[in-house]
PDB file of C-alpha atoms in Angstrom:
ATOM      1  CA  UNK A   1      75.913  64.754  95.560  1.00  0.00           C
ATOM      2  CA  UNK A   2      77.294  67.410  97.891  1.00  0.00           C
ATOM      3  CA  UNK A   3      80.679  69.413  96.901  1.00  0.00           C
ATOM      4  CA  UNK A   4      83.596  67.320  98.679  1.00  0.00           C
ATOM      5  CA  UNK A   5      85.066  70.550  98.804  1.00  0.00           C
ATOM      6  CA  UNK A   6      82.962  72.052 101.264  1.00  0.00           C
ATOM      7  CA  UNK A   7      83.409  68.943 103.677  1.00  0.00           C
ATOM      8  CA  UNK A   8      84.344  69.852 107.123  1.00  0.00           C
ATOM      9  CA  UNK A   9      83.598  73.787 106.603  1.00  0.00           C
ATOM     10  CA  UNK A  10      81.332  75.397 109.146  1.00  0.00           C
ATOM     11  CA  UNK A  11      77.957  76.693 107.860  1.00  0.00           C
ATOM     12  CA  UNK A  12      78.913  80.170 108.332  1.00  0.00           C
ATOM     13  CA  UNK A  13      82.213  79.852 107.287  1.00  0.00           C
ATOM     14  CA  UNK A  14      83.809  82.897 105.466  1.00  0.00           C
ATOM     15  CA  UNK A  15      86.272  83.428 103.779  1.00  0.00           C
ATOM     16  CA  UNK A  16      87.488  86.946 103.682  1.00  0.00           C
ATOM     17  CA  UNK A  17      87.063  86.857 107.446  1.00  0.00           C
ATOM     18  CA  UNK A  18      89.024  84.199 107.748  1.00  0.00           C
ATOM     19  CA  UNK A  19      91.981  85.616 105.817  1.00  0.00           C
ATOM     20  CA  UNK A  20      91.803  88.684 107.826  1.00  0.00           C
ATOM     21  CA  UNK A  21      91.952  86.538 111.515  1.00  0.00           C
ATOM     22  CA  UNK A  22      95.071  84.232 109.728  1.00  0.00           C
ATOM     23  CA  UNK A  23      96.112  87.847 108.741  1.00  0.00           C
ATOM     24  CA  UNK A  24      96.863  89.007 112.578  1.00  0.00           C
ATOM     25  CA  UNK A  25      97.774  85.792 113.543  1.00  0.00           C
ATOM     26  CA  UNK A  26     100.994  85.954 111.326  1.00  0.00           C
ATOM     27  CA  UNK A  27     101.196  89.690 111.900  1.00  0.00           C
ATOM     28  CA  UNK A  28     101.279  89.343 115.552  1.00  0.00           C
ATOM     29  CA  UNK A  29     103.604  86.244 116.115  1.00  0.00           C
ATOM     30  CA  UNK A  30     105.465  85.662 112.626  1.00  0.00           C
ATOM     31  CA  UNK A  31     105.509  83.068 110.038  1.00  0.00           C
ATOM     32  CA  UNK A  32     107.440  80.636 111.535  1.00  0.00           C
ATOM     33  CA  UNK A  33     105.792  80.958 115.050  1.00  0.00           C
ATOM     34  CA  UNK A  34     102.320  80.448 113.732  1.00  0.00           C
ATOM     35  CA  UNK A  35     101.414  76.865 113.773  1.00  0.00           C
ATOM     36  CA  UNK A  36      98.686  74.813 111.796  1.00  0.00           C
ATOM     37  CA  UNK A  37      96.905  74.412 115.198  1.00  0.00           C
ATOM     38  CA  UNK A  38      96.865  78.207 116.000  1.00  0.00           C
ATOM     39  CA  UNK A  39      95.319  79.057 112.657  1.00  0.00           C
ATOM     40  CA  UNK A  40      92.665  76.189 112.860  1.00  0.00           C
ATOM     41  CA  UNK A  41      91.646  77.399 116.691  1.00  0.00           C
ATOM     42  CA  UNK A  42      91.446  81.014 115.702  1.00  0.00           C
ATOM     43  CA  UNK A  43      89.876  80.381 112.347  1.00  0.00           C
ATOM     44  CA  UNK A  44      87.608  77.935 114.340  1.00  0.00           C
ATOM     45  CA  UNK A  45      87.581  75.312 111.520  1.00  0.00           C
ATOM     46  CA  UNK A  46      89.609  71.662 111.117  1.00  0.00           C
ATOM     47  CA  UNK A  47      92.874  70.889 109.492  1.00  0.00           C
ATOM     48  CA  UNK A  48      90.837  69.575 106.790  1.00  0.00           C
ATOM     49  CA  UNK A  49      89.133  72.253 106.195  1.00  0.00           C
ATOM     50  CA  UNK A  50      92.086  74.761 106.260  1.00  0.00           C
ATOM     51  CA  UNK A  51      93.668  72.969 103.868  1.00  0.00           C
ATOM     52  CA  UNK A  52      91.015  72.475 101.906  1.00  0.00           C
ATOM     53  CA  UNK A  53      90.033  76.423 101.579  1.00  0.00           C
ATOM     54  CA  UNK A  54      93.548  77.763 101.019  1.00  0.00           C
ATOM     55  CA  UNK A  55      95.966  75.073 100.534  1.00  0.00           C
ATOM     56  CA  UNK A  56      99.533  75.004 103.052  1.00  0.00           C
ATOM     57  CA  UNK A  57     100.425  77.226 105.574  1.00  0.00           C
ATOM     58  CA  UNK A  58     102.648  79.336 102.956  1.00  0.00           C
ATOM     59  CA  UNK A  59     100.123  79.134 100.548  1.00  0.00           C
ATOM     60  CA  UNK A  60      97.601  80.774 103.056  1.00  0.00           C
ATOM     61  CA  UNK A  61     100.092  83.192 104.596  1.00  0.00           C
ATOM     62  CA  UNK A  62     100.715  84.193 100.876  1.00  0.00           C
ATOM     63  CA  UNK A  63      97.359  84.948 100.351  1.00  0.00           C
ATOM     64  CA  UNK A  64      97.145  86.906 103.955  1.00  0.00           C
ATOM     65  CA  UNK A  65     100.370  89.133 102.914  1.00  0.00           C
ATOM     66  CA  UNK A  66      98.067  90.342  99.749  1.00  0.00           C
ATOM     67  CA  UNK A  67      95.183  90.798 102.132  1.00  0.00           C
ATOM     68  CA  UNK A  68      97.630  92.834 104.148  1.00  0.00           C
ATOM     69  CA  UNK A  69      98.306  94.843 101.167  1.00  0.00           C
ATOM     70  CA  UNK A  70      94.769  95.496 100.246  1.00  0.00           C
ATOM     71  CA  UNK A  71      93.116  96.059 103.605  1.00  0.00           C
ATOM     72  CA  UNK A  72      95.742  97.181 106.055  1.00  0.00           C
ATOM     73  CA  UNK A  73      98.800  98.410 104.520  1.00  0.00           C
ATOM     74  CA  UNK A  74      98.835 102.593 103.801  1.00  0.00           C
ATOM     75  CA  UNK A  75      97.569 102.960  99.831  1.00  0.00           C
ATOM     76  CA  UNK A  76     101.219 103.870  98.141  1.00  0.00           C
ATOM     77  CA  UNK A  77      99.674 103.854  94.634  1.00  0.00           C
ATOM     78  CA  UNK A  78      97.108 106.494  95.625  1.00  0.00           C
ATOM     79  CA  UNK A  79      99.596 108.800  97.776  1.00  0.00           C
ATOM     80  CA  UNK A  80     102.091 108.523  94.696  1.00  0.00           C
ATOM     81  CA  UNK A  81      99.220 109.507  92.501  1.00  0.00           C
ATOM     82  CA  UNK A  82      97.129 112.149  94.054  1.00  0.00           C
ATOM     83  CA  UNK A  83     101.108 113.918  95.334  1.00  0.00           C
ATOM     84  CA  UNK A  84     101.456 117.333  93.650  1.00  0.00           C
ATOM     85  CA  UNK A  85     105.571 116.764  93.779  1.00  0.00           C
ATOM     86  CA  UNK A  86     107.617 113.787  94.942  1.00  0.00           C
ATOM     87  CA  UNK A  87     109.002 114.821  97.725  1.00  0.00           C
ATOM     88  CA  UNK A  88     105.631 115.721  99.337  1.00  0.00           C
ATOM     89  CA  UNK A  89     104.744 111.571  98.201  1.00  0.00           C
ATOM     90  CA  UNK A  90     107.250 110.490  99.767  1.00  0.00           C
ATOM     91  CA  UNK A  91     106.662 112.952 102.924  1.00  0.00           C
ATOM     92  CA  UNK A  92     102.939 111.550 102.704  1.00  0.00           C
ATOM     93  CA  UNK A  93     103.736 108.284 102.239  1.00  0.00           C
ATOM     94  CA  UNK A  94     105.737 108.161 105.801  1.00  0.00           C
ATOM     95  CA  UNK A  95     103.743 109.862 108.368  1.00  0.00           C
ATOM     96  CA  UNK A  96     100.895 107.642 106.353  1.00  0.00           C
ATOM     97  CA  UNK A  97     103.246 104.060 107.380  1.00  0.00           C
ATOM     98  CA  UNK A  98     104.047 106.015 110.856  1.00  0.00           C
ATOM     99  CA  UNK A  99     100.101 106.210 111.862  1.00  0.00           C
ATOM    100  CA  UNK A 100      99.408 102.813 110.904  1.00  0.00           C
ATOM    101  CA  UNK A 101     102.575 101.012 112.729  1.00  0.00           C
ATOM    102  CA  UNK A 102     101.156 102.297 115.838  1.00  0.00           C
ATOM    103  CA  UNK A 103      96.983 101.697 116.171  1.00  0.00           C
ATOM    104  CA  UNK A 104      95.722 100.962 119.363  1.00  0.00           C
ATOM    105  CA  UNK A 105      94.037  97.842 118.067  1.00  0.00           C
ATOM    106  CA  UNK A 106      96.035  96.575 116.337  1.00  0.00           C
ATOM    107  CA  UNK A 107     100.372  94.761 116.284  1.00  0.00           C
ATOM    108  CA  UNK A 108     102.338  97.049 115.768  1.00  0.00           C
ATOM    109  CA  UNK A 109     104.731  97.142 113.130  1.00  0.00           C
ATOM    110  CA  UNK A 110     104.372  96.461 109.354  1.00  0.00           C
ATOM    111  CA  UNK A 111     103.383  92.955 108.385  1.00  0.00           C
ATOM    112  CA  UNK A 112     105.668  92.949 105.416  1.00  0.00           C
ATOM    113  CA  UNK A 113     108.615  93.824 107.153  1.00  0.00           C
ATOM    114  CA  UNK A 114     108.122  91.233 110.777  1.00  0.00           C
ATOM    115  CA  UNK A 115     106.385  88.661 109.948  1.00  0.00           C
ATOM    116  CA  UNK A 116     108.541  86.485 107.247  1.00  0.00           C
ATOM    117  CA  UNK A 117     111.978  87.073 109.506  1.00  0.00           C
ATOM    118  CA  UNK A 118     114.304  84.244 109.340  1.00  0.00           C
ATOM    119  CA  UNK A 119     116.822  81.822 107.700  1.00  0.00           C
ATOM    120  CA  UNK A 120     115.220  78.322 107.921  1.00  0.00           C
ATOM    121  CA  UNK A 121     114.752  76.744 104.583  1.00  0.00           C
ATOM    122  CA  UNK A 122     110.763  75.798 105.638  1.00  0.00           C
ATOM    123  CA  UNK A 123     110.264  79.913 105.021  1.00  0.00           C
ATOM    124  CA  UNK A 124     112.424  80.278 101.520  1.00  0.00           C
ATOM    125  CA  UNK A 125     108.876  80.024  99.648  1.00  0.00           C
ATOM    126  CA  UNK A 126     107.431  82.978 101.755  1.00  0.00           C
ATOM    127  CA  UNK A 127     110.463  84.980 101.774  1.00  0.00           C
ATOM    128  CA  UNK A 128     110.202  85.048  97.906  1.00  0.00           C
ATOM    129  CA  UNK A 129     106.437  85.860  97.791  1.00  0.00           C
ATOM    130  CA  UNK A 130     107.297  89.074 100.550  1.00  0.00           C
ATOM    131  CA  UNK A 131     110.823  90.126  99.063  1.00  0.00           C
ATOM    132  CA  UNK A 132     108.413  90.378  95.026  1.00  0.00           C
ATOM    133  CA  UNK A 133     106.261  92.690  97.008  1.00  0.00           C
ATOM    134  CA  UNK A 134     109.098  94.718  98.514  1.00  0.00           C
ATOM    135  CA  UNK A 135     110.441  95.124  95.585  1.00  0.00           C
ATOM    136  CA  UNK A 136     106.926  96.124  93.755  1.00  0.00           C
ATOM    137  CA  UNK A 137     106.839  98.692  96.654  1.00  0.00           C
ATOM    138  CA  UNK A 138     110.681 100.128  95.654  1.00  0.00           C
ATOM    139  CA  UNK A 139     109.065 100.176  91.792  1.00  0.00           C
ATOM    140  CA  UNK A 140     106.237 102.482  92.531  1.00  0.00           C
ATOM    141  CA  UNK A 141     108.439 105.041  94.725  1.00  0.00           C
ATOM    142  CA  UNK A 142     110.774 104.796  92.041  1.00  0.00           C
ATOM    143  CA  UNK A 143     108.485 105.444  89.481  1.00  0.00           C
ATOM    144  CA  UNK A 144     106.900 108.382  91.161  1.00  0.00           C
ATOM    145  CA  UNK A 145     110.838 109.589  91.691  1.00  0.00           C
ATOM    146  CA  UNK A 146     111.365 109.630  87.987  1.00  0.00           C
ATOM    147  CA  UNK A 147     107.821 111.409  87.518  1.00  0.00           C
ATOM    148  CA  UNK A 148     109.515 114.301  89.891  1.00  0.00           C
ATOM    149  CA  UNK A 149     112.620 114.272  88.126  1.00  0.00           C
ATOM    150  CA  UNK A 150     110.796 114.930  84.837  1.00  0.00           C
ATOM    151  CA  UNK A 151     108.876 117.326  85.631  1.00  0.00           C
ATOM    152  CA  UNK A 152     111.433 119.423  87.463  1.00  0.00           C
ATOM    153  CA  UNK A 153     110.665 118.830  91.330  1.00  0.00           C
ATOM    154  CA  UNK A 154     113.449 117.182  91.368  1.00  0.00           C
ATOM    155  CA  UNK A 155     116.867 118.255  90.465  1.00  0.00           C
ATOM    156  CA  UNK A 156     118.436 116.965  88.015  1.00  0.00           C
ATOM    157  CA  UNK A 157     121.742 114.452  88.552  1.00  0.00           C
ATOM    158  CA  UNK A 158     119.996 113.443  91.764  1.00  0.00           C
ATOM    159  CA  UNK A 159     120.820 109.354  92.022  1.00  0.00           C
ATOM    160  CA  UNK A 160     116.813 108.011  92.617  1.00  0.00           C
ATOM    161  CA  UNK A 161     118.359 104.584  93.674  1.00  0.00           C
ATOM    162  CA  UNK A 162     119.666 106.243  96.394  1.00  0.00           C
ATOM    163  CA  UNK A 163     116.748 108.316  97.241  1.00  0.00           C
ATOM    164  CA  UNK A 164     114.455 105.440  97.278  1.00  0.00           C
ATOM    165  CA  UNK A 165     116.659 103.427  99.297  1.00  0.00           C
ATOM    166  CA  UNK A 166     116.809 105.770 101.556  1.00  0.00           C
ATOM    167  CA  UNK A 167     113.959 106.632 102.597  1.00  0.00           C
ATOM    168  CA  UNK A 168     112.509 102.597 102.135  1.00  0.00           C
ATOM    169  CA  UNK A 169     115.223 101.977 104.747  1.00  0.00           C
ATOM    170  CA  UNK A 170     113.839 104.753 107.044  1.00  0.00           C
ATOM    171  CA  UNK A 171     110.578 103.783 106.957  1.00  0.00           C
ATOM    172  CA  UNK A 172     111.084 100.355 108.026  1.00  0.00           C
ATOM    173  CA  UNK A 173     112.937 101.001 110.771  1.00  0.00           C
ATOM    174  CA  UNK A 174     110.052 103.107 111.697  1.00  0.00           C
ATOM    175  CA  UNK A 175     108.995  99.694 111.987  1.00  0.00           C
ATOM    176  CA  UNK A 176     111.324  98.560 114.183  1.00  0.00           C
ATOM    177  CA  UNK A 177     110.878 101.990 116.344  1.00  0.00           C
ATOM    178  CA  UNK A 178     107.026 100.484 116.337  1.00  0.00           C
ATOM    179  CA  UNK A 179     108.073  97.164 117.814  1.00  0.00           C
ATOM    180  CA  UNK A 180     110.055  98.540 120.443  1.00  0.00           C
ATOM    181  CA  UNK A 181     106.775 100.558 121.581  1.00  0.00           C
ATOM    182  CA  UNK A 182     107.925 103.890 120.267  1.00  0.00           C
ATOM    183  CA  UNK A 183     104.324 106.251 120.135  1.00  0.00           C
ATOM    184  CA  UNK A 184     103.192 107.916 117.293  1.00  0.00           C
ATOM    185  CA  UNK A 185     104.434 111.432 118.612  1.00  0.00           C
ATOM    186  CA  UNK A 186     107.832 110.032 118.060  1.00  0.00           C
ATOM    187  CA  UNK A 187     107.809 108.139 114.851  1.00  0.00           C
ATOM    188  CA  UNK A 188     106.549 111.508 113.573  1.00  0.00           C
ATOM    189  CA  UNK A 189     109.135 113.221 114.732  1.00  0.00           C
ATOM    190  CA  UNK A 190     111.596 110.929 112.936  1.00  0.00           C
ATOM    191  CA  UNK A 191     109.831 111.299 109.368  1.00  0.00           C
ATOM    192  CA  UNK A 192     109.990 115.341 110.148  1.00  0.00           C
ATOM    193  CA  UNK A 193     113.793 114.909 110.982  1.00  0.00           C
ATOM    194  CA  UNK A 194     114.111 112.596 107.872  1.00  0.00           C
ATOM    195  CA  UNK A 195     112.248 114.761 105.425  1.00  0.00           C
ATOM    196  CA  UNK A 196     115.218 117.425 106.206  1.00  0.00           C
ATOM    197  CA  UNK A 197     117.377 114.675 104.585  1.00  0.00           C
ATOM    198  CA  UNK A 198     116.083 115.572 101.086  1.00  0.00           C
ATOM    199  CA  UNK A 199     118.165 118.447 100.070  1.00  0.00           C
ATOM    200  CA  UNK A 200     121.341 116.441 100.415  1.00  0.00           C
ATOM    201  CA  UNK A 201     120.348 114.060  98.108  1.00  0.00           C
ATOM    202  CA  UNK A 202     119.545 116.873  95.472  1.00  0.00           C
ATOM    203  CA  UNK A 203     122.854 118.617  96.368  1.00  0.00           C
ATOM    204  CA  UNK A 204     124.808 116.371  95.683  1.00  0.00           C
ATOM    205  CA  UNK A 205     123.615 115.975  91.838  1.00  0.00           C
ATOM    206  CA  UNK A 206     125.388 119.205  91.439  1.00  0.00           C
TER     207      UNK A 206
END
């Protein structure tokens, strides 16, 4: 007796590629603008099926975000690591995000930043899912923060909360730079005007 969850799945069907095509779909156009049909006609497989494989829409665009994460989005836990002091992490970690808002082949932008924008209640369950990983993301530049602090690249005093937000805050609206078809050449330019920034915050712990 065949699997009745494998009904209505192509042969060839796979799933990692499929993730990554419902992956720009919602990266290009947005939670909310991404319908059932558009996923089902790019994925080339029924509603059925879809469902099926990876449950609802948010369930699937959940899974897709992670995929993001993994495949797509610049590797903050390496940068942190591999970072002789913080500030040059957090230096790295920008012109890093600032290359990859801009590829050719690619929508610009970053995924966790466009794509769940919004107040209707239908995207409160994806919200969550992309405001936990925002908030992982603050954890490991704060983490890497205190490393600095600790070991004396950082002065002492100097409020990390505010460092961090900082700096998150610049880098998405490198984003939004991105979106609005700013090049590479600039959004560089804006992470080297930024990184000037750093002094004040360690100034002002004096």
């Amino acid at each position: 007796m065949k699997n009745s969850a494998k009904r209505g799945r192509p042969k060839s069907f796979d799933e990692q590629q499929a993730l990554e095509k419902a992956m720009f779909l919602f990266w290009e156009n947005g939670y909310i603008a991404t319908s059932i049909s558009d996923l089902t006609k790019a994925l080339g497989i029924t509603t059925p099926s879809l469902y099926c494989s990876f449950g609802d829409k948010a369930t699937l665009f959940n899974r897709c975000i992670d995929y993001y994460l993994t495949n797509e989005a610049c590797p903050i836990i390496e940068i942190m690591r591999q970072a002789k002091t913080a500030k040059v992490a957090i230096e790295l970690l920008m012109y890093d995000s600032a290359k990859r808002l801009v590829q050719p082949d690619k929508p610009a932008g970053c995924m966790l930043v466009t794509s769940a924008i919004g107040s209707a209640k239908q995207i409160e369950e994806v919200q969550l899912h992309v405001s936990e990983k925002r908030h992982n993301y603050q954890e490991i530049i704060l983490k890497r923060l205190q490393q600095g602090l600790e070991e004396g690249d950082i002065a002492k005093g100097t409020k990390l909360d505010a460092l961090a937000d900082f700096y998150i805050t610049l880098i998405n609206g490198l984003t939004v730079k991105a979106c609005d078809g700013a090049n590479l050449e600039t959004l560089n330019q804006i992470v080297l005007n930024a990184m000037k920034a750093w002094p004040v915050f360690e100034s002002s712990a004096e």
